[in-house]
Amino acid sequence: MNVLIVEDDAEAAQNMQKGLKEAGIEARLAGDGAQGLDAIKAEVPDVIILDRMMPVMDGVTMLQTLRADGLDVPVLFLSALGELEDRVSGLRAGADDYLVKPYALTELVARVEALGRRKDKDQVETILRVGDLEMNLISRVVKRQTRVIDLQPREFQLLEFLMRHVGQSVTRTMLLEKVWAYHFDPQTNVIDVHISRLRSKLDKDFDRPMLHTVRGEGYQLKA
């Protein structure tokens, strides 16, 4: 299990790291919410231990940022704020568990292990790969081979849907509903325009095209 500890008290963070290591759990350290976000971009952990009150970026702001980006990694809040309303607000911000300081290290380890087991049952998918094409859902970076492909938000959504349905013929209706959230056909060429732009970015200067038109059906992404 890979744990990220986001805690501005260096001594407390090192004690947690040591206790987790003795339980067979590897842990990295970050000193505030901003550093925590950078650490997650480098490698998404299995569980995050998150202090609530920190300089630069507090724990609630960091957690809300993660959840807004769609990252569903389990988070354990650590805080000296132990009143009922504090615990409720922390859980409502997106935390999976809440532990009040001071705490017993054995309880911390047990809670982390429980969150890790929960995560194993529902693995968080953060990278999609189709052939030599890779999409990072956290950093929102798309690469084909070593080339970074610059996509607009709608193009990113469109490619993500195609990658999740690799090898399948995706119809216009499916794209309208799932990518544009239309439950009717507005009779525009919006899909054709976006597919054309995506194809030019995805396949340009590569020997093997990936995005294909399936006549009479729709579109298909193939490795």
Coordinates of C-alpha atoms in Angstrom, one line a residue:
M1 CA 0.0 0.0 0.0
N2 CA 1.2 3.5 -0.9
V3 CA 0.1 6.3 1.5
L4 CA 0.6 10.0 1.2
I5 CA 0.8 11.9 4.5
V6 CA 0.0 15.7 4.2
E7 CA 1.0 17.3 7.5
D8 CA 2.8 20.5 8.3
D9 CA 4.2 19.3 11.6
A10 CA 7.4 17.6 10.4
E11 CA 7.9 15.6 13.6
A12 CA 4.3 14.3 13.7
A13 CA 4.5 13.4 10.0
Q14 CA 7.8 11.4 10.5
N15 CA 6.3 9.6 13.5
M16 CA 3.3 8.6 11.3
Q17 CA 5.6 7.5 8.5
K18 CA 7.7 5.4 10.9
G19 CA 4.6 3.8 12.4
L20 CA 3.1 2.9 9.0
K21 CA 6.5 1.5 7.9
E22 CA 6.6 -0.8 10.9
A23 CA 3.2 -2.1 9.8
G24 CA 4.5 -2.7 6.3
I25 CA 3.0 0.4 4.7
E26 CA 5.1 2.8 2.6
A27 CA 4.4 6.5 3.1
R28 CA 5.5 9.7 1.4
L29 CA 5.4 13.2 3.1
A30 CA 4.0 16.5 2.0
G31 CA 4.1 19.7 4.1
D32 CA 0.9 21.4 3.0
G33 CA -2.0 21.0 0.6
A34 CA -0.2 22.5 -2.4
Q35 CA 2.7 20.1 -2.0
G36 CA 0.2 17.3 -1.5
L37 CA -1.4 18.1 -4.9
D38 CA 2.0 18.0 -6.6
A39 CA 2.8 14.7 -5.0
I40 CA -0.4 13.2 -6.2
K41 CA 0.3 14.4 -9.8
A42 CA 3.6 12.4 -9.6
E43 CA 1.9 9.3 -8.2
V44 CA -1.6 8.7 -7.0
P45 CA -1.5 7.0 -3.5
D46 CA -3.8 4.3 -2.3
V47 CA -4.8 6.3 0.8
I48 CA -4.2 10.0 1.8
I49 CA -3.8 11.0 5.5
L50 CA -4.7 14.7 5.5
D51 CA -4.2 17.3 8.2
R52 CA -7.0 19.8 8.3
M53 CA -5.2 23.0 9.4
M54 CA -2.1 23.8 7.3
P55 CA -0.4 26.9 5.8
V56 CA -0.4 27.7 2.1
M57 CA -3.4 25.3 1.4
D58 CA -5.5 23.8 4.2
G59 CA -6.8 20.2 4.1
V60 CA -10.4 21.0 3.3
T61 CA -9.3 23.1 0.2
M62 CA -7.0 20.3 -1.0
L63 CA -9.7 17.7 -0.5
Q64 CA -12.3 19.8 -2.4
T65 CA -9.8 20.2 -5.2
L66 CA -9.2 16.5 -5.4
R67 CA -12.9 15.7 -5.5
A68 CA -13.6 18.4 -8.1
D69 CA -11.0 16.8 -10.3
G70 CA -12.7 13.4 -9.9
L71 CA -10.1 11.7 -7.8
D72 CA -11.9 9.2 -5.5
V73 CA -8.8 8.0 -3.5
P74 CA -9.7 7.3 0.1
V75 CA -8.9 10.2 2.5
L76 CA -8.5 10.1 6.3
F77 CA -8.8 13.5 7.9
L78 CA -6.5 14.2 11.0
S79 CA -7.5 17.2 13.0
A80 CA -7.4 18.7 16.5
L81 CA -10.9 20.0 15.6
G82 CA -13.0 17.3 17.2
E83 CA -16.5 18.7 17.7
L84 CA -19.4 17.0 16.0
E85 CA -19.8 19.9 13.5
D86 CA -16.1 19.7 12.6
R87 CA -16.3 16.0 11.9
V88 CA -19.5 16.4 9.9
S89 CA -18.1 19.2 7.8
G90 CA -14.9 17.2 7.1
L91 CA -16.9 14.2 5.9
R92 CA -19.1 16.4 3.8
A93 CA -16.0 18.0 2.2
G94 CA -15.3 14.5 0.8
A95 CA -13.3 12.7 3.5
D96 CA -13.9 8.9 4.0
D97 CA -12.8 8.9 7.7
Y98 CA -12.0 11.4 10.4
L99 CA -9.6 10.9 13.3
V100 CA -9.2 13.5 16.1
K101 CA -5.8 14.5 17.5
P102 CA -4.3 13.2 19.8
Y103 CA -4.7 9.7 18.5
A104 CA -3.3 6.2 19.0
L105 CA -0.9 5.2 16.3
T106 CA -2.4 1.7 16.3
E107 CA -5.8 3.1 15.5
L108 CA -4.4 5.2 12.7
V109 CA -2.8 2.2 11.1
A110 CA -6.0 0.2 11.5
R111 CA -8.1 2.9 9.8
V112 CA -5.6 3.3 7.0
E113 CA -5.6 -0.5 6.4
A114 CA -9.5 -0.4 6.4
L115 CA -9.5 2.4 3.8
G116 CA -6.9 0.5 1.7
R117 CA -9.2 -2.6 1.7
R118 CA -12.1 -0.5 0.6
K119 CA -10.0 1.0 -2.2
D120 CA -9.0 -2.5 -3.4
K121 CA -12.6 -3.4 -3.9
D122 CA -13.1 -0.4 -6.2
Q123 CA -9.8 0.5 -7.9
V124 CA -9.4 4.1 -8.9
E125 CA -8.7 4.3 -12.6
T126 CA -6.4 7.2 -13.2
I127 CA -4.6 6.3 -16.5
L128 CA -6.2 5.0 -19.7
R129 CA -4.1 3.3 -22.4
V130 CA -4.9 2.2 -25.9
G131 CA -1.9 1.1 -27.9
D132 CA 0.7 3.9 -27.8
L133 CA -1.9 6.4 -26.6
E134 CA -2.0 7.3 -22.9
M135 CA -4.5 9.6 -21.0
N136 CA -3.8 10.7 -17.5
L137 CA -7.2 11.5 -15.9
I138 CA -5.6 13.4 -13.0
S139 CA -3.1 15.7 -14.8
R140 CA -5.2 15.7 -17.9
V141 CA -2.1 15.1 -20.0
V142 CA -2.6 13.0 -23.2
K143 CA 0.4 11.5 -25.0
R144 CA 0.9 9.4 -28.1
Q145 CA 4.3 7.7 -27.9
T146 CA 6.4 10.6 -26.4
R147 CA 4.4 13.5 -27.9
V148 CA 2.0 15.5 -25.8
I149 CA -1.3 16.1 -27.5
D150 CA -2.9 19.4 -26.6
L151 CA -6.7 19.0 -26.3
Q152 CA -9.5 21.3 -25.5
P153 CA -11.8 20.2 -22.7
R154 CA -14.5 18.8 -25.0
E155 CA -11.9 17.0 -27.1
F156 CA -10.6 15.5 -23.9
Q157 CA -14.0 14.3 -22.9
L158 CA -14.6 12.9 -26.4
L159 CA -11.3 11.0 -26.4
E160 CA -11.9 9.7 -22.9
F161 CA -15.3 8.2 -24.0
L162 CA -13.7 6.7 -27.1
M163 CA -10.9 5.2 -25.1
R164 CA -13.3 3.6 -22.6
H165 CA -15.1 2.0 -25.6
V166 CA -12.0 1.0 -27.5
G167 CA -12.7 -1.3 -30.5
Q168 CA -16.5 -0.5 -30.3
S169 CA -18.5 1.5 -32.9
V170 CA -19.6 4.5 -31.0
T171 CA -22.8 6.1 -32.5
R172 CA -23.7 9.7 -32.8
T173 CA -26.5 9.3 -30.3
M174 CA -24.1 7.8 -27.7
L175 CA -21.7 10.8 -28.1
L176 CA -24.5 13.3 -27.9
E177 CA -25.8 11.8 -24.7
K178 CA -22.5 10.9 -22.9
V179 CA -20.2 13.7 -24.0
W180 CA -22.6 16.6 -24.8
A181 CA -25.4 15.6 -22.4
Y182 CA -28.0 16.1 -25.1
H183 CA -31.0 13.7 -25.0
F184 CA -32.0 14.8 -28.5
D185 CA -30.2 15.4 -31.8
P186 CA -29.8 19.2 -32.3
Q187 CA -29.1 18.5 -36.0
T188 CA -25.8 20.2 -36.1
N189 CA -22.3 19.2 -37.2
V190 CA -20.8 19.7 -33.7
I191 CA -19.7 16.0 -33.5
D192 CA -18.2 16.0 -37.0
V193 CA -16.2 19.1 -36.2
H194 CA -14.9 17.8 -33.0
I195 CA -14.0 14.4 -34.4
S196 CA -12.2 16.1 -37.3
R197 CA -10.2 18.2 -34.9
L198 CA -9.4 15.3 -32.6
R199 CA -8.3 13.1 -35.5
S200 CA -5.9 15.8 -36.8
K201 CA -4.3 16.0 -33.4
L202 CA -4.3 12.3 -32.7
D203 CA -3.2 10.8 -36.0
K204 CA -1.2 13.6 -37.6
D205 CA 2.4 12.6 -38.5
F206 CA 1.8 9.1 -37.2
D207 CA 2.0 6.1 -39.6
R208 CA -0.9 4.3 -38.1
P209 CA -4.3 6.1 -37.6
M210 CA -6.3 5.3 -34.5
L211 CA -9.6 7.2 -35.0
H212 CA -11.8 5.7 -37.7
T213 CA -15.2 6.4 -39.2
V214 CA -17.5 3.4 -39.4
R215 CA -19.8 4.1 -42.3
G216 CA -23.4 4.1 -41.3
E217 CA -22.6 3.5 -37.6
G218 CA -20.3 6.2 -36.1
Y219 CA -16.7 6.2 -34.9
Q220 CA -14.2 3.8 -33.6
L221 CA -10.9 4.1 -31.7
K222 CA -8.5 1.2 -32.4
A223 CA -5.1 0.4 -31.1

